[in-house]
Coordinates of C-alpha atoms in Angstrom, one line a residue:
M19 CA -26.3 16.9 2.7
T20 CA -27.2 14.7 -0.3
S21 CA -29.6 11.9 0.2
Q22 CA -28.3 8.4 0.4
T23 CA -31.7 6.8 -0.2
T24 CA -32.2 7.7 -3.8
R25 CA -29.2 5.6 -5.2
T26 CA -28.5 1.9 -5.3
A27 CA -25.6 0.5 -3.3
A28 CA -24.0 -0.6 -6.6
S29 CA -24.1 3.0 -8.1
V30 CA -22.5 4.4 -4.9
L31 CA -19.8 1.7 -4.9
A32 CA -19.1 2.3 -8.7
E33 CA -18.6 6.0 -8.1
A34 CA -16.2 5.3 -5.3
A35 CA -14.2 2.9 -7.5
A36 CA -14.0 5.6 -10.2
T37 CA -12.7 8.1 -7.7
A38 CA -10.1 5.6 -6.5
G39 CA -8.6 5.9 -10.0
F40 CA -6.7 9.0 -8.7
A41 CA -4.6 6.8 -6.3
P42 CA -0.8 6.8 -6.6
S43 CA 0.9 3.7 -7.9
V44 CA 4.4 2.4 -8.6
H45 CA 5.5 4.0 -11.9
N46 CA 1.8 5.0 -12.4
T47 CA 1.0 1.4 -13.4
Q48 CA -2.5 1.6 -11.7
P49 CA -2.4 -2.2 -11.2
W50 CA -5.9 -2.8 -9.8
R51 CA -9.4 -3.7 -11.1
W52 CA -12.7 -3.3 -9.3
R53 CA -15.7 -5.6 -9.6
V54 CA -19.0 -4.0 -8.7
L55 CA -21.6 -6.3 -7.2
P56 CA -25.1 -5.4 -6.1
D57 CA -24.0 -5.1 -2.5
A58 CA -20.2 -5.1 -2.5
L59 CA -17.1 -3.8 -4.3
E60 CA -14.2 -6.3 -4.9
L61 CA -10.7 -5.1 -5.5
Y62 CA -8.3 -7.2 -7.5
A63 CA -4.6 -7.0 -8.4
V64 CA -3.9 -7.0 -12.2
P65 CA -0.9 -9.3 -12.9
E66 CA -0.6 -7.8 -16.5
R67 CA 0.5 -4.5 -14.9
K68 CA 3.0 -6.1 -12.5
L69 CA 6.6 -4.9 -12.9
L70 CA 8.2 -8.3 -13.4
S71 CA 11.8 -7.2 -13.1
I72 CA 11.4 -4.3 -10.7
D73 CA 8.8 -5.8 -8.4
P74 CA 8.8 -9.6 -8.8
A75 CA 7.3 -10.3 -5.3
A76 CA 4.4 -7.8 -6.1
R77 CA 5.3 -5.9 -2.9
L78 CA 5.0 -2.4 -4.6
L79 CA 2.0 -3.6 -6.6
T80 CA 0.2 -4.5 -3.4
V81 CA 1.1 -1.2 -1.8
S82 CA -0.4 0.5 -4.8
V83 CA -3.6 -1.5 -4.6
G84 CA -3.8 -0.5 -0.9
A85 CA -3.7 3.2 -1.9
A86 CA -6.6 2.6 -4.3
L87 CA -8.5 0.8 -1.5
H88 CA -8.1 3.8 0.9
H89 CA -9.1 6.2 -1.9
A90 CA -12.3 4.4 -2.3
V91 CA -13.1 4.5 1.4
V92 CA -12.4 8.3 1.4
A93 CA -14.7 8.7 -1.6
L94 CA -17.5 6.8 0.2
A95 CA -17.2 9.1 3.2
A96 CA -17.8 12.0 0.9
L97 CA -20.8 10.2 -0.5
G98 CA -22.3 9.8 3.0
Y99 CA -21.3 6.2 3.8
T100 CA -19.0 4.4 6.1
A101 CA -17.1 1.4 4.6
E102 CA -16.6 -2.1 5.9
V103 CA -13.4 -3.6 4.5
A104 CA -12.4 -7.2 4.4
R105 CA -8.8 -8.0 3.3
F106 CA -7.5 -11.1 1.6
D107 CA -4.1 -12.7 0.8
G108 CA -4.7 -12.7 -2.9
P109 CA -3.0 -13.4 -5.2
E110 CA -5.6 -11.4 -7.1
L111 CA -8.6 -10.7 -4.9
L112 CA -7.1 -8.4 -2.2
A113 CA -10.1 -6.6 -0.6
R114 CA -13.9 -6.4 -0.5
I115 CA -15.8 -3.2 0.5
T116 CA -19.4 -3.2 1.7
L117 CA -21.4 -0.2 2.7
G118 CA -21.8 0.5 6.4
E119 CA -24.2 2.9 8.1
P120 CA -24.9 6.2 6.4
C121 CA -22.9 9.0 7.9
E122 CA -22.9 12.8 7.8
I123 CA -21.1 14.3 4.9
T124 CA -18.6 16.6 6.7
P125 CA -16.5 19.4 5.3
A126 CA -13.4 17.4 6.2
A127 CA -14.6 14.5 4.1
M128 CA -15.2 16.8 1.2
R129 CA -11.8 18.4 1.6
R130 CA -10.1 14.9 1.5
V131 CA -11.7 14.1 -1.8
Q132 CA -10.6 17.5 -3.2
Y133 CA -7.0 16.7 -2.1
L134 CA -7.4 13.2 -3.5
R135 CA -8.1 14.7 -7.0
T136 CA -5.3 17.3 -6.9
R137 CA -2.5 15.3 -5.1
H138 CA 0.5 14.7 -7.3
T139 CA 4.1 13.4 -7.2
D140 CA 6.6 16.3 -7.3
R141 CA 10.2 15.3 -8.1
R142 CA 11.6 18.9 -7.7
P143 CA 13.8 19.8 -4.8
T144 CA 12.0 20.9 -1.7
R145 CA 12.3 24.4 -0.3
D146 CA 15.0 25.2 2.2
E147 CA 12.5 25.2 5.1
A148 CA 11.8 22.3 7.4
V149 CA 8.4 20.6 7.8
A150 CA 6.9 21.5 11.2
P151 CA 7.5 18.8 13.8
A152 CA 3.8 18.7 14.6
D153 CA 3.0 17.8 11.0
L154 CA 5.6 15.0 11.0
T155 CA 4.2 13.6 14.2
A156 CA 0.6 13.8 12.8
L157 CA 1.7 11.8 9.7
Q158 CA 3.4 9.2 11.9
R159 CA 0.2 8.8 13.9
I160 CA -1.9 8.5 10.7
V161 CA 0.3 5.7 9.4
S162 CA 0.2 3.9 12.7
D163 CA -3.6 4.0 12.6
H164 CA -3.4 1.7 9.6
G165 CA -1.4 -1.0 11.4
V166 CA 2.1 -0.1 10.0
H167 CA 4.7 2.5 11.0
L168 CA 6.5 5.6 9.7
H169 CA 10.1 5.8 10.9
L170 CA 11.6 9.2 10.4
L171 CA 15.4 9.0 9.7
V172 CA 17.9 10.9 11.7
D173 CA 21.0 12.5 10.0
D174 CA 23.2 9.4 10.0
Q175 CA 20.4 7.2 8.7
V176 CA 19.7 9.7 5.9
Y177 CA 23.3 9.2 4.7
E178 CA 22.8 5.4 4.9
L179 CA 19.7 5.8 2.9
A180 CA 21.5 7.9 0.3
A181 CA 24.2 5.3 0.0
A182 CA 21.6 2.5 -0.4
A183 CA 19.7 4.5 -3.0
G184 CA 22.8 5.1 -5.0
R185 CA 23.7 1.5 -4.9
A186 CA 20.2 0.5 -5.9
A187 CA 20.4 2.8 -8.9
E188 CA 23.7 1.2 -10.0
V189 CA 22.3 -2.3 -9.7
E190 CA 19.2 -1.4 -11.7
A191 CA 21.2 0.5 -14.4
R192 CA 23.2 -2.7 -15.1
D193 CA 20.0 -4.8 -15.6
P194 CA 18.7 -4.5 -19.2
F195 CA 15.3 -6.0 -18.2
V196 CA 14.8 -3.3 -15.5
A197 CA 15.9 -0.6 -18.0
H198 CA 13.3 -1.9 -20.6
E199 CA 10.5 -1.9 -18.0
L200 CA 11.3 1.6 -16.8
E201 CA 11.4 2.9 -20.4
F202 CA 8.1 1.3 -21.3
W203 CA 6.2 2.7 -18.3
K204 CA 7.9 6.1 -18.6
A205 CA 6.8 6.5 -22.2
K206 CA 3.3 5.2 -21.4
T207 CA 2.5 7.1 -18.2
L208 CA 5.0 9.9 -17.4
P209 CA 4.7 13.1 -19.4
A210 CA 7.9 15.2 -19.9
G211 CA 6.3 18.0 -17.9
S212 CA 6.5 15.8 -14.8
L213 CA 10.3 15.5 -15.0
P214 CA 12.6 18.3 -13.8
E215 CA 14.4 20.3 -16.4
A216 CA 17.8 19.8 -14.8
P217 CA 19.5 17.3 -12.4
V218 CA 17.9 17.5 -8.9
R219 CA 20.3 18.5 -6.1
S220 CA 19.4 16.2 -3.3
T221 CA 21.1 14.3 -0.5
V222 CA 19.2 11.2 -1.4
P223 CA 19.3 10.6 -5.2
N224 CA 16.0 10.5 -7.0
R225 CA 15.4 8.0 -9.8
D226 CA 17.3 8.8 -13.0
F227 CA 14.9 8.4 -15.9
G228 CA 17.7 9.0 -18.4
E229 CA 16.5 12.4 -19.6
H230 CA 15.4 15.7 -18.4
G231 CA 11.9 17.1 -18.7
R232 CA 10.3 20.5 -18.8
L233 CA 9.5 21.0 -15.1
P234 CA 11.2 24.2 -13.8
I235 CA 13.0 23.8 -10.5
G236 CA 14.0 26.3 -7.8
E237 CA 17.1 26.8 -5.8
G238 CA 16.3 24.2 -3.1
H239 CA 18.6 21.3 -2.3
D240 CA 16.4 19.0 -0.1
N241 CA 18.7 19.9 2.8
L242 CA 15.8 20.3 5.1
A243 CA 13.6 17.6 3.7
S244 CA 12.7 14.7 6.1
Y245 CA 12.9 11.1 5.0
G246 CA 10.8 8.3 6.4
V247 CA 10.4 4.6 5.9
I248 CA 6.9 3.0 6.0
F249 CA 7.5 -0.5 7.6
G250 CA 5.6 -3.3 9.3
H251 CA 6.4 -6.3 11.5
D252 CA 6.1 -8.9 8.7
D253 CA 6.7 -9.0 5.0
E254 CA 3.3 -10.4 3.9
P255 CA 0.7 -9.2 1.3
E256 CA -2.0 -8.1 3.8
T257 CA 0.5 -5.8 5.5
W258 CA 1.7 -4.5 2.2
L259 CA -1.9 -3.6 1.4
R260 CA -2.2 -1.8 4.8
A261 CA 1.0 0.1 4.0
G262 CA -0.7 1.4 0.8
E263 CA -3.7 2.4 2.8
A264 CA -1.4 4.2 5.2
L265 CA 0.5 5.9 2.3
S266 CA -2.8 7.2 0.9
A267 CA -4.1 8.5 4.2
A268 CA -0.8 10.2 5.1
W269 CA -0.4 11.7 1.6
L270 CA -3.9 13.3 1.8
A271 CA -3.2 14.6 5.2
A272 CA 0.2 16.0 4.1
A273 CA -1.4 17.7 1.1
E274 CA -3.9 19.4 3.5
R275 CA -0.9 20.7 5.5
G276 CA 1.0 21.9 2.5
V277 CA 3.6 19.1 2.7
G278 CA 4.9 17.4 -0.4
V279 CA 5.3 13.6 -0.5
L280 CA 7.8 11.9 -2.9
P281 CA 7.8 8.1 -2.8
L282 CA 11.3 6.6 -3.4
S283 CA 10.8 3.0 -4.3
G284 CA 14.3 2.2 -5.8
V285 CA 15.9 1.1 -2.6
I286 CA 12.9 -1.2 -2.0
E287 CA 13.2 -2.8 -5.5
V288 CA 16.7 -4.2 -5.0
D289 CA 17.1 -7.1 -2.5
V290 CA 20.4 -6.1 -1.1
T291 CA 19.5 -2.4 -0.5
R292 CA 16.1 -3.4 1.0
A293 CA 18.0 -5.6 3.4
A294 CA 20.4 -2.7 4.2
L295 CA 17.4 -0.5 4.9
R296 CA 16.1 -3.0 7.3
T297 CA 19.4 -2.8 9.1
T298 CA 19.0 0.9 9.3
L299 CA 15.7 0.3 11.0
A300 CA 17.6 -1.8 13.6
E301 CA 15.6 -4.7 12.3
L302 CA 12.5 -3.4 13.9
G303 CA 10.5 -4.5 10.9
Y304 CA 10.4 -4.8 7.1
P305 CA 10.5 -1.7 4.9
Y306 CA 7.8 -1.3 2.2
L307 CA 8.5 2.2 0.9
V308 CA 10.7 5.3 1.5
V309 CA 9.1 8.8 1.3
R310 CA 10.6 12.2 1.2
L311 CA 8.6 14.8 3.1
G312 CA 9.2 18.5 2.4
L313 CA 7.8 21.9 1.5
P314 CA 7.3 22.1 -2.2
D315 CA 8.6 24.9 -4.5
T316 CA 6.0 27.6 -4.8
D317 CA 7.9 29.9 -7.1
H318 CA 7.2 27.7 -10.2
A319 CA 4.2 25.9 -11.5
G320 CA 3.9 22.3 -10.3
P321 CA 3.9 19.2 -12.5
P322 CA 0.9 18.3 -14.6
A323 CA -1.5 15.5 -13.8
T324 CA -0.3 12.2 -14.9
P325 CA -2.4 10.1 -17.3
R326 CA -5.0 7.9 -15.8
I327 CA -6.4 4.7 -17.2
P328 CA -10.1 5.2 -18.2
A329 CA -12.5 4.1 -15.4
A330 CA -14.2 1.7 -17.8
Q331 CA -11.0 -0.3 -18.1
L332 CA -10.6 -0.5 -14.3
I333 CA -14.2 -1.2 -13.2
D334 CA -16.2 -4.3 -14.1
T335 CA -20.0 -3.5 -13.7
S336 CA -21.2 -6.6 -15.6
A337 CA -22.7 -8.1 -12.5
V338 CA -25.1 -5.1 -12.0
I339 CA -26.1 -4.3 -15.5

């Protein structure tokens, strides 16, 4: 085990912030900024990377920042430290991490960092094989551990989701501001190798980026994929942040189990379809994100890593230099 006594707290926290750069985010906007202090790590939302037309309330931005927060905590565990997290309502300062007690660097902690670095969004159809019920139950438990919930949709609810996703796509296709925003971020952060080479056959439509890419797809149709909704009991920023932490934790656990995760944010981006999704939940809570859970195509190479903003642009170390 590496020694925790030879490094300053600031250097450990800066390394965790750099590792958090691998976190998933809405349209790969990476809308966060870290400030390293001598004894703490502050996490801020970046308004300049907010999707003004797609995400005016900053709900998906905050979920994305929550994923980065959890990634940093995972990184600290692999460096031999527990993390103490304070959460805030923002609008920009959303969390502060301080180092807790040193802890043993376990093989499980190291594996999580490995999956953190290799995790990716795969838009291809899933294999015609269902995810094991035990794995789905485990993911639900992990999400609940973070103060929100994962509701797995039954057949009729999947069809309701499909209708809502289709309607959301139609609404956004008619909005030139949304189209401009999507085109800007697609060109900036989404390589052609990440887009399927042909239309995806799926019960719930994926986002239409207006073009095909170079990613080969298999014969699957998503028939045996599972769909879930991450939701909470209020629609407030701190709970959105926790939803992002839950998404990160569940995604890393899914990767370890060989389960692919595809976030589907379109239905959340449109007010009327987000409300319809809440009705599907029997108004148990407020939906923050839809995810497809399935077994990925193993007959073809997966998508390449998406571009990441250089750590120097995401981490402010001026207070410790």
